[in-house]
Amino acid sequence: MSYTQKSIIVKGIVIIVIVLSSLLNGHLQMNRKANQVEDIFMNGEDGSGLSIHYDLKKIDDSMSYCISLAKANHQENNHYIKQVNNLHKNFSSLKTIKQYSQWYNDVQDHFPLAMGYLESLSLSQEHRNMLSKYQATYKSATHTIAYSPYNQYVRDYQEETSGWFAEIIKKGTHVKEVDSFD
């Protein structure tokens, strides 16, 4: 084998190593960034725990209390209460941001109706006060979620990982996708 042939082989190996190294490095950086964005969903922007997930947990807790309130007033078989009860049961099995987002959309469709139904009943003053507290918690959590910076982090991630080379890395190395919370 001549020096020229050996030189071509070495150059080819170097190019392959550079390409593979670039793919691996891009994959690792994108996945690290995706994990950071998802961590914001779970633990908040500053890691304090004040996050969308925290607010969803508060909503789920309020739903649980409303279900108990309905049971105390013999209303657990009401259509709205049953829907909320099903949503409450499903909360602990949610795994992905897309699932949390769908759950939250369903909650927004059903929980206000259940609270409105309970409000229309002849509740004791103590139960009215409790219901009022659960309604306030729900409203506060939905307000906080509406102003969460999480979706901006998702957009930033998507912008940072756009372009033809990033798309090659994503498709070739199965980079983790990050879902927005809509």
PDB file of C-alpha atoms in Angstrom:
ATOM      1  CA  MET A   1       0.000   0.000   0.000  1.00  0.00           C
ATOM      2  CA  SER A   2       1.443   3.327  -1.021  1.00  0.00           C
ATOM      3  CA  TYR A   3       1.794   6.380   1.150  1.00  0.00           C
ATOM      4  CA  THR A   4      -0.977   8.115  -0.840  1.00  0.00           C
ATOM      5  CA  GLN A   5      -3.401   5.250  -0.234  1.00  0.00           C
ATOM      6  CA  LYS A   6      -2.561   5.186   3.489  1.00  0.00           C
ATOM      7  CA  SER A   7      -3.028   8.952   3.666  1.00  0.00           C
ATOM      8  CA  ILE A   8      -6.476   8.688   2.046  1.00  0.00           C
ATOM      9  CA  ILE A   9      -7.507   5.939   4.498  1.00  0.00           C
ATOM     10  CA  VAL A  10      -6.288   7.939   7.500  1.00  0.00           C
ATOM     11  CA  LYS A  11      -8.088  11.062   6.246  1.00  0.00           C
ATOM     12  CA  GLY A  12     -11.258   9.008   5.757  1.00  0.00           C
ATOM     13  CA  ILE A  13     -11.009   7.616   9.291  1.00  0.00           C
ATOM     14  CA  VAL A  14     -10.439  11.107  10.698  1.00  0.00           C
ATOM     15  CA  ILE A  15     -13.494  12.417   8.826  1.00  0.00           C
ATOM     16  CA  ILE A  16     -15.637   9.525  10.095  1.00  0.00           C
ATOM     17  CA  VAL A  17     -14.442  10.121  13.674  1.00  0.00           C
ATOM     18  CA  ILE A  18     -15.204  13.851  13.390  1.00  0.00           C
ATOM     19  CA  VAL A  19     -18.696  13.196  11.992  1.00  0.00           C
ATOM     20  CA  LEU A  20     -19.513  10.577  14.647  1.00  0.00           C
ATOM     21  CA  SER A  21     -18.085  12.795  17.377  1.00  0.00           C
ATOM     22  CA  SER A  22     -20.221  15.712  16.159  1.00  0.00           C
ATOM     23  CA  LEU A  23     -23.345  13.540  16.091  1.00  0.00           C
ATOM     24  CA  LEU A  24     -22.690  12.195  19.583  1.00  0.00           C
ATOM     25  CA  ASN A  25     -21.892  15.626  20.979  1.00  0.00           C
ATOM     26  CA  GLY A  26     -25.023  17.139  19.376  1.00  0.00           C
ATOM     27  CA  HIS A  27     -27.147  14.278  20.698  1.00  0.00           C
ATOM     28  CA  LEU A  28     -25.831  14.668  24.236  1.00  0.00           C
ATOM     29  CA  GLN A  29     -26.228  18.463  24.236  1.00  0.00           C
ATOM     30  CA  MET A  30     -29.774  18.343  22.859  1.00  0.00           C
ATOM     31  CA  ASN A  31     -30.877  15.678  25.325  1.00  0.00           C
ATOM     32  CA  ARG A  32     -29.307  17.572  28.227  1.00  0.00           C
ATOM     33  CA  LYS A  33     -31.167  20.720  27.179  1.00  0.00           C
ATOM     34  CA  ALA A  34     -34.428  18.742  26.729  1.00  0.00           C
ATOM     35  CA  ASN A  35     -34.040  17.329  30.246  1.00  0.00           C
ATOM     36  CA  GLN A  36     -33.446  20.846  31.610  1.00  0.00           C
ATOM     37  CA  VAL A  37     -36.647  22.089  29.955  1.00  0.00           C
ATOM     38  CA  GLU A  38     -38.667  19.148  31.301  1.00  0.00           C
ATOM     39  CA  ASP A  39     -37.174  19.771  34.735  1.00  0.00           C
ATOM     40  CA  ILE A  40     -38.642  23.287  34.598  1.00  0.00           C
ATOM     41  CA  PHE A  41     -42.075  21.711  34.088  1.00  0.00           C
ATOM     42  CA  MET A  42     -41.607  19.425  37.099  1.00  0.00           C
ATOM     43  CA  ASN A  43     -39.549  21.604  39.481  1.00  0.00           C
ATOM     44  CA  GLY A  44     -39.880  25.199  38.323  1.00  0.00           C
ATOM     45  CA  GLU A  45     -37.614  27.700  36.682  1.00  0.00           C
ATOM     46  CA  ASP A  46     -35.331  28.017  39.696  1.00  0.00           C
ATOM     47  CA  GLY A  47     -35.709  24.443  40.953  1.00  0.00           C
ATOM     48  CA  SER A  48     -37.805  25.586  43.916  1.00  0.00           C
ATOM     49  CA  GLY A  49     -40.627  23.174  43.152  1.00  0.00           C
ATOM     50  CA  LEU A  50     -43.006  25.977  42.157  1.00  0.00           C
ATOM     51  CA  SER A  51     -43.896  24.658  38.735  1.00  0.00           C
ATOM     52  CA  ILE A  52     -46.729  23.678  36.447  1.00  0.00           C
ATOM     53  CA  HIS A  53     -46.591  20.202  37.955  1.00  0.00           C
ATOM     54  CA  TYR A  54     -46.922  21.698  41.445  1.00  0.00           C
ATOM     55  CA  ASP A  55     -49.983  23.688  40.359  1.00  0.00           C
ATOM     56  CA  LEU A  56     -51.505  20.632  38.705  1.00  0.00           C
ATOM     57  CA  LYS A  57     -51.027  18.763  41.970  1.00  0.00           C
ATOM     58  CA  LYS A  58     -52.827  21.582  43.807  1.00  0.00           C
ATOM     59  CA  ILE A  59     -55.703  21.312  41.341  1.00  0.00           C
ATOM     60  CA  ASP A  60     -55.803  17.542  41.791  1.00  0.00           C
ATOM     61  CA  ASP A  61     -55.871  17.988  45.575  1.00  0.00           C
ATOM     62  CA  SER A  62     -58.757  20.466  45.253  1.00  0.00           C
ATOM     63  CA  MET A  63     -60.595  17.953  43.090  1.00  0.00           C
ATOM     64  CA  SER A  64     -60.075  15.294  45.745  1.00  0.00           C
ATOM     65  CA  TYR A  65     -61.499  17.594  48.415  1.00  0.00           C
ATOM     66  CA  CYS A  66     -64.504  18.438  46.228  1.00  0.00           C
ATOM     67  CA  ILE A  67     -65.137  14.740  45.678  1.00  0.00           C
ATOM     68  CA  SER A  68     -65.071  14.238  49.457  1.00  0.00           C
ATOM     69  CA  LEU A  69     -67.402  17.184  49.865  1.00  0.00           C
ATOM     70  CA  ALA A  70     -69.777  15.646  47.290  1.00  0.00           C
ATOM     71  CA  LYS A  71     -69.677  12.316  49.134  1.00  0.00           C
ATOM     72  CA  ALA A  72     -70.410  14.048  52.434  1.00  0.00           C
ATOM     73  CA  ASN A  73     -73.512  15.487  50.772  1.00  0.00           C
ATOM     74  CA  HIS A  74     -74.469  12.201  49.073  1.00  0.00           C
ATOM     75  CA  GLN A  75     -73.748  13.566  45.586  1.00  0.00           C
ATOM     76  CA  GLU A  76     -70.951  11.194  44.479  1.00  0.00           C
ATOM     77  CA  ASN A  77     -73.145   9.716  41.718  1.00  0.00           C
ATOM     78  CA  ASN A  78     -73.641  13.045  39.978  1.00  0.00           C
ATOM     79  CA  HIS A  79     -72.352  13.071  36.395  1.00  0.00           C
ATOM     80  CA  TYR A  80     -69.970  16.021  36.971  1.00  0.00           C
ATOM     81  CA  ILE A  81     -68.582  14.546  40.165  1.00  0.00           C
ATOM     82  CA  LYS A  82     -67.979  11.197  38.450  1.00  0.00           C
ATOM     83  CA  GLN A  83     -66.041  12.914  35.661  1.00  0.00           C
ATOM     84  CA  VAL A  84     -63.900  14.776  38.171  1.00  0.00           C
ATOM     85  CA  ASN A  85     -63.376  11.584  40.155  1.00  0.00           C
ATOM     86  CA  ASN A  86     -62.122   9.818  37.004  1.00  0.00           C
ATOM     87  CA  LEU A  87     -59.728  12.675  36.290  1.00  0.00           C
ATOM     88  CA  HIS A  88     -58.500  12.582  39.880  1.00  0.00           C
ATOM     89  CA  LYS A  89     -57.870   8.839  39.648  1.00  0.00           C
ATOM     90  CA  ASN A  90     -55.890   9.308  36.432  1.00  0.00           C
ATOM     91  CA  PHE A  91     -53.566  12.016  37.756  1.00  0.00           C
ATOM     92  CA  SER A  92     -51.069   9.686  39.417  1.00  0.00           C
ATOM     93  CA  SER A  93     -50.608   7.674  36.213  1.00  0.00           C
ATOM     94  CA  LEU A  94     -49.621  10.653  34.036  1.00  0.00           C
ATOM     95  CA  LYS A  95     -46.064  10.392  32.719  1.00  0.00           C
ATOM     96  CA  THR A  96     -45.528  12.808  29.837  1.00  0.00           C
ATOM     97  CA  ILE A  97     -46.060  16.521  29.488  1.00  0.00           C
ATOM     98  CA  LYS A  98     -48.470  15.790  26.649  1.00  0.00           C
ATOM     99  CA  GLN A  99     -50.535  13.616  29.041  1.00  0.00           C
ATOM    100  CA  TYR A 100     -50.474  16.323  31.730  1.00  0.00           C
ATOM    101  CA  SER A 101     -51.570  18.871  29.135  1.00  0.00           C
ATOM    102  CA  GLN A 102     -54.504  16.732  27.988  1.00  0.00           C
ATOM    103  CA  TRP A 103     -55.478  16.032  31.604  1.00  0.00           C
ATOM    104  CA  TYR A 104     -55.425  19.773  32.378  1.00  0.00           C
ATOM    105  CA  ASN A 105     -57.607  20.544  29.343  1.00  0.00           C
ATOM    106  CA  ASP A 106     -60.098  17.908  30.526  1.00  0.00           C
ATOM    107  CA  VAL A 107     -60.024  19.359  34.045  1.00  0.00           C
ATOM    108  CA  GLN A 108     -60.789  22.806  32.680  1.00  0.00           C
ATOM    109  CA  ASP A 109     -63.798  21.326  30.874  1.00  0.00           C
ATOM    110  CA  HIS A 110     -65.204  19.399  33.851  1.00  0.00           C
ATOM    111  CA  PHE A 111     -64.017  20.696  37.226  1.00  0.00           C
ATOM    112  CA  PRO A 112     -65.701  24.133  37.039  1.00  0.00           C
ATOM    113  CA  LEU A 113     -68.973  22.368  36.202  1.00  0.00           C
ATOM    114  CA  ALA A 114     -68.608  20.076  39.215  1.00  0.00           C
ATOM    115  CA  MET A 115     -67.853  23.040  41.486  1.00  0.00           C
ATOM    116  CA  GLY A 116     -70.823  24.909  40.028  1.00  0.00           C
ATOM    117  CA  TYR A 117     -73.036  21.912  40.694  1.00  0.00           C
ATOM    118  CA  LEU A 118     -71.846  21.711  44.312  1.00  0.00           C
ATOM    119  CA  GLU A 119     -72.389  25.431  44.682  1.00  0.00           C
ATOM    120  CA  SER A 120     -76.019  25.011  43.598  1.00  0.00           C
ATOM    121  CA  LEU A 121     -76.711  22.576  46.449  1.00  0.00           C
ATOM    122  CA  SER A 122     -77.970  23.503  49.882  1.00  0.00           C
ATOM    123  CA  LEU A 123     -74.620  23.083  51.611  1.00  0.00           C
ATOM    124  CA  SER A 124     -73.882  23.866  55.220  1.00  0.00           C
ATOM    125  CA  GLN A 125     -71.931  27.063  55.821  1.00  0.00           C
ATOM    126  CA  GLU A 126     -68.829  25.015  56.635  1.00  0.00           C
ATOM    127  CA  HIS A 127     -69.104  23.138  53.331  1.00  0.00           C
ATOM    128  CA  ARG A 128     -69.706  26.400  51.431  1.00  0.00           C
ATOM    129  CA  ASN A 129     -66.546  27.831  52.964  1.00  0.00           C
ATOM    130  CA  MET A 130     -64.605  24.717  52.020  1.00  0.00           C
ATOM    131  CA  LEU A 131     -65.917  24.827  48.455  1.00  0.00           C
ATOM    132  CA  SER A 132     -64.990  28.492  48.218  1.00  0.00           C
ATOM    133  CA  LYS A 133     -61.452  27.619  49.313  1.00  0.00           C
ATOM    134  CA  TYR A 134     -61.179  24.881  46.642  1.00  0.00           C
ATOM    135  CA  GLN A 135     -62.474  27.263  43.982  1.00  0.00           C
ATOM    136  CA  ALA A 136     -59.884  29.864  44.990  1.00  0.00           C
ATOM    137  CA  THR A 137     -57.107  27.269  44.862  1.00  0.00           C
ATOM    138  CA  TYR A 138     -58.225  26.174  41.398  1.00  0.00           C
ATOM    139  CA  LYS A 139     -58.388  29.756  40.109  1.00  0.00           C
ATOM    140  CA  SER A 140     -54.996  30.597  41.597  1.00  0.00           C
ATOM    141  CA  ALA A 141     -53.359  27.506  40.093  1.00  0.00           C
ATOM    142  CA  THR A 142     -54.864  28.073  36.631  1.00  0.00           C
ATOM    143  CA  HIS A 143     -53.713  31.704  36.739  1.00  0.00           C
ATOM    144  CA  THR A 144     -50.179  30.671  37.702  1.00  0.00           C
ATOM    145  CA  ILE A 145     -50.085  28.031  34.952  1.00  0.00           C
ATOM    146  CA  ALA A 146     -51.230  30.598  32.374  1.00  0.00           C
ATOM    147  CA  TYR A 147     -48.204  32.758  33.175  1.00  0.00           C
ATOM    148  CA  SER A 148     -45.642  29.981  33.506  1.00  0.00           C
ATOM    149  CA  PRO A 149     -42.430  30.527  31.512  1.00  0.00           C
ATOM    150  CA  TYR A 150     -42.277  26.819  30.607  1.00  0.00           C
ATOM    151  CA  ASN A 151     -43.610  27.182  27.045  1.00  0.00           C
ATOM    152  CA  GLN A 152     -41.062  29.927  26.346  1.00  0.00           C
ATOM    153  CA  TYR A 153     -38.322  27.485  27.337  1.00  0.00           C
ATOM    154  CA  VAL A 154     -39.840  24.945  24.933  1.00  0.00           C
ATOM    155  CA  ARG A 155     -39.834  27.514  22.107  1.00  0.00           C
ATOM    156  CA  ASP A 156     -36.226  28.442  22.920  1.00  0.00           C
ATOM    157  CA  TYR A 157     -35.245  24.769  22.860  1.00  0.00           C
ATOM    158  CA  GLN A 158     -36.994  24.233  19.532  1.00  0.00           C
ATOM    159  CA  GLU A 159     -35.286  27.286  18.066  1.00  0.00           C
ATOM    160  CA  GLU A 160     -31.866  26.202  19.363  1.00  0.00           C
ATOM    161  CA  THR A 161     -32.330  22.723  17.923  1.00  0.00           C
ATOM    162  CA  SER A 162     -33.574  23.765  14.491  1.00  0.00           C
ATOM    163  CA  GLY A 163     -31.686  23.732  11.236  1.00  0.00           C
ATOM    164  CA  TRP A 164     -30.598  21.030   8.864  1.00  0.00           C
ATOM    165  CA  PHE A 165     -27.680  19.678  10.930  1.00  0.00           C
ATOM    166  CA  ALA A 166     -29.783  19.597  14.104  1.00  0.00           C
ATOM    167  CA  GLU A 167     -32.511  17.732  12.197  1.00  0.00           C
ATOM    168  CA  ILE A 168     -29.951  15.154  11.060  1.00  0.00           C
ATOM    169  CA  ILE A 169     -28.827  14.716  14.666  1.00  0.00           C
ATOM    170  CA  LYS A 170     -32.419  14.450  15.924  1.00  0.00           C
ATOM    171  CA  LYS A 171     -33.444  11.866  13.354  1.00  0.00           C
ATOM    172  CA  GLY A 172     -30.184   9.956  13.364  1.00  0.00           C
ATOM    173  CA  THR A 173     -29.724   9.704  17.115  1.00  0.00           C
ATOM    174  CA  HIS A 174     -33.309   9.835  18.438  1.00  0.00           C
ATOM    175  CA  VAL A 175     -33.026  13.054  20.417  1.00  0.00           C
ATOM    176  CA  LYS A 176     -35.694  13.511  23.063  1.00  0.00           C
ATOM    177  CA  GLU A 177     -38.582  15.748  21.998  1.00  0.00           C
ATOM    178  CA  VAL A 178     -39.959  18.390  24.338  1.00  0.00           C
ATOM    179  CA  ASP A 179     -43.699  19.055  24.289  1.00  0.00           C
ATOM    180  CA  SER A 180     -45.304  22.379  25.063  1.00  0.00           C
ATOM    181  CA  PHE A 181     -48.005  22.603  27.692  1.00  0.00           C
ATOM    182  CA  ASP A 182     -51.095  23.797  25.825  1.00  0.00           C
TER     183      ASP A 182
END
